[in-house]
Coordinates of C-alpha atoms and ligand atoms in Angstrom, one line a residue:
X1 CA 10.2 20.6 2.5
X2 CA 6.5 20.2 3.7
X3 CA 5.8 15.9 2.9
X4 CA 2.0 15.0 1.8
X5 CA 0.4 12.3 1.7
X6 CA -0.5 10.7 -2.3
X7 CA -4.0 11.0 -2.0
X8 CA -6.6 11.8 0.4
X9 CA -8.1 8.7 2.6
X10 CA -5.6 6.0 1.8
X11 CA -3.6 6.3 4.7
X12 CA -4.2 8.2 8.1
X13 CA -2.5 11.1 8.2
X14 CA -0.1 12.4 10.0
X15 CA 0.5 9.7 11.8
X16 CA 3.6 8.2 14.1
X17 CA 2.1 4.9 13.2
X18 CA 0.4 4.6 9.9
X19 CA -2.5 2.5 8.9
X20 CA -4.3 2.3 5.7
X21 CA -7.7 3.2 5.6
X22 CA -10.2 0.2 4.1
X23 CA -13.9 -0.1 5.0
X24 CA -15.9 -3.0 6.5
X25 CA -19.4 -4.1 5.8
X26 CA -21.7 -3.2 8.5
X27 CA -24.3 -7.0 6.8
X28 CA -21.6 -8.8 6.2
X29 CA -18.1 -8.3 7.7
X30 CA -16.3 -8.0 4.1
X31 CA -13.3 -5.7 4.0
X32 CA -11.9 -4.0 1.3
X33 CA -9.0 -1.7 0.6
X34 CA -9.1 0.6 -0.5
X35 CA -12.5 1.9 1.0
X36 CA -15.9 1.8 -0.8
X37 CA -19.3 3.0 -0.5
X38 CA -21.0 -0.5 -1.3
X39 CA -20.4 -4.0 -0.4
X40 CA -18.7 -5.9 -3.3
X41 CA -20.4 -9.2 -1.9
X42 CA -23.7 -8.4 -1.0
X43 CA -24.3 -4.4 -2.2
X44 CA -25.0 -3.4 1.2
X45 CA -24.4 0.6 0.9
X46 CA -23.9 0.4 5.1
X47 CA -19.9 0.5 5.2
X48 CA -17.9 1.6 8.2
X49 CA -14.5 2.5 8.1
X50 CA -11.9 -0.1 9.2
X51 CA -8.0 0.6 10.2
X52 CA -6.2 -2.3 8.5
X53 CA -3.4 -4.3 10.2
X54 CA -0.4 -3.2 9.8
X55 CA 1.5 -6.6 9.7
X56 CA 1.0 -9.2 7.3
X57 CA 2.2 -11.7 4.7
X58 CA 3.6 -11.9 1.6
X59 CA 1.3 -13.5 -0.7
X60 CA 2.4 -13.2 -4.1
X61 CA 4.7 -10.5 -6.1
X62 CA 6.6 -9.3 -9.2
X63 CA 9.4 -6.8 -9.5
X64 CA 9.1 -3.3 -11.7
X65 CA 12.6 -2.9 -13.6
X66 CA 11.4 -0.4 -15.5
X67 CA 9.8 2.7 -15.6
X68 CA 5.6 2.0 -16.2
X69 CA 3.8 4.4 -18.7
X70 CA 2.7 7.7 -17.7
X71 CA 0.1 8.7 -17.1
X72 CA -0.9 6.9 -15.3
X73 CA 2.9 6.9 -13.2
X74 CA 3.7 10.0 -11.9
X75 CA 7.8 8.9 -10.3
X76 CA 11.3 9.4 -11.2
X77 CA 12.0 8.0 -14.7
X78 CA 15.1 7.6 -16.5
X79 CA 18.4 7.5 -14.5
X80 CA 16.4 8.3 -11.5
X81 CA 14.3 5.1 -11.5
X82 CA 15.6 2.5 -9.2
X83 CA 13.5 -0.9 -9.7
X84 CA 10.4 -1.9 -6.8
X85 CA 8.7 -4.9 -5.9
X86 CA 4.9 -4.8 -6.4
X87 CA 2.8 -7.7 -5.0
X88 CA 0.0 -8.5 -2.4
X89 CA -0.3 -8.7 1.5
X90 CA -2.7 -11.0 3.0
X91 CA -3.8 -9.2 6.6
X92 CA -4.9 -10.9 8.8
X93 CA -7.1 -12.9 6.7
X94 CA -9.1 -10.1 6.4
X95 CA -8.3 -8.7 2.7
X96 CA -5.3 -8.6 0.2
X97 CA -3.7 -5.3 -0.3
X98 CA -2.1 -4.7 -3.8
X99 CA 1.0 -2.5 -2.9
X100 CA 4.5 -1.2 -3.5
X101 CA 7.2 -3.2 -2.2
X102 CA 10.6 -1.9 -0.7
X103 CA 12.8 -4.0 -2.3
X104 CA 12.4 -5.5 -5.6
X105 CA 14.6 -8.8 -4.7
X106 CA 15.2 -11.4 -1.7
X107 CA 11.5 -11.7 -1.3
X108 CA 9.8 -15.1 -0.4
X109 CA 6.1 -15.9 -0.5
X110 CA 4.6 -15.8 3.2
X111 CA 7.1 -13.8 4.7
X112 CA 6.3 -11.1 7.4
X113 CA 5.9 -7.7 6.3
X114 CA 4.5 -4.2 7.6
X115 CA 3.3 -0.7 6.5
X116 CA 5.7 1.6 5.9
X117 CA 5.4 5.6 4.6
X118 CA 8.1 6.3 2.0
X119 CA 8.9 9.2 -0.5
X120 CA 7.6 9.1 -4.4
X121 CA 8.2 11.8 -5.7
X122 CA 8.5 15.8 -5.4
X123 CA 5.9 17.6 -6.9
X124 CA 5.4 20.9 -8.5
X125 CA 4.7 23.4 -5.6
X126 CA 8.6 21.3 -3.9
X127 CA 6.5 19.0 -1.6
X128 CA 7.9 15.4 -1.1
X129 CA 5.0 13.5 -1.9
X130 CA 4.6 10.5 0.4
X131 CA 2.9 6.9 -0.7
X132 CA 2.8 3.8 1.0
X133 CA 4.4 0.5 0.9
X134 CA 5.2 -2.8 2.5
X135 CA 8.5 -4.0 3.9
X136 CA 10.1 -7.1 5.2
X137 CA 10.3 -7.1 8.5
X138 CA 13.3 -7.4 10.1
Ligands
LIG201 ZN1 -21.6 -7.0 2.4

């Protein structure tokens, strides 16, 4: 089974160590995730891409029991949903990333966690399709 990544320019890939893609400023340092092609501060259109930390903190979260509405979801529904985390990651000061959580319980505000790749889905030509998330790290 070939594995791809969700969408194009969200994370680099392939990679044996992951990093989402964001973009900084070139006026005024601002980062952003994911990237864009003006400044949200000062609308600067000069924005260079920026590797985000892979480490970071816990800043605030919630827990999916249930299966959002699709469109727009696109995972396992049903039986085959098994409930996630969703919540924020402060890098390195630098910007707050809103992202899918490994686990959906034992989670404490300000605790260490880092990128991780895991499987979403399979889609219709048998790929696993491949997203990204944060973990606690162990
Ligand atoms: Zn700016």
């Amino acid at each position: 089974m070939a594995r791809v990544p969700v969408a194009a320019g969200i994370f680099t890939w392939p990679s044996d160590d992951p990093r989402l893609i964001g973009s900084r400023c070139v006026a005024c340092g601002i980062v952003t995730f994911p990237a864009q092609g003006s400044c949200p501060r000062c609308a600067s259109t000069e924005m260079s891409e920026h590797l985000l930390p892979r480490r970071g903190r816990l800043w605030a979260w919630t827990t999916q029991e249930f299966a959002p509405p699709s469109p727009p979801y696109a995972g396992p529904t049903g039986d085959a949903f098994v409930p996630f985390g969703v919540g924020y990651i402060e890098l390195a000061d630098e910007v707050k990333v809103e992202t899918r959580l490994t686990e959906a319980h034992g989670l404490r505000t300000g605790m260490d966690m880092e990128l991780v790749l895991v499987p979403f889905r399979t889609d219709g030509d048998g790929n696993e399709v491949v997203t990204f998330a944060f973990q606690p790290v162990r």
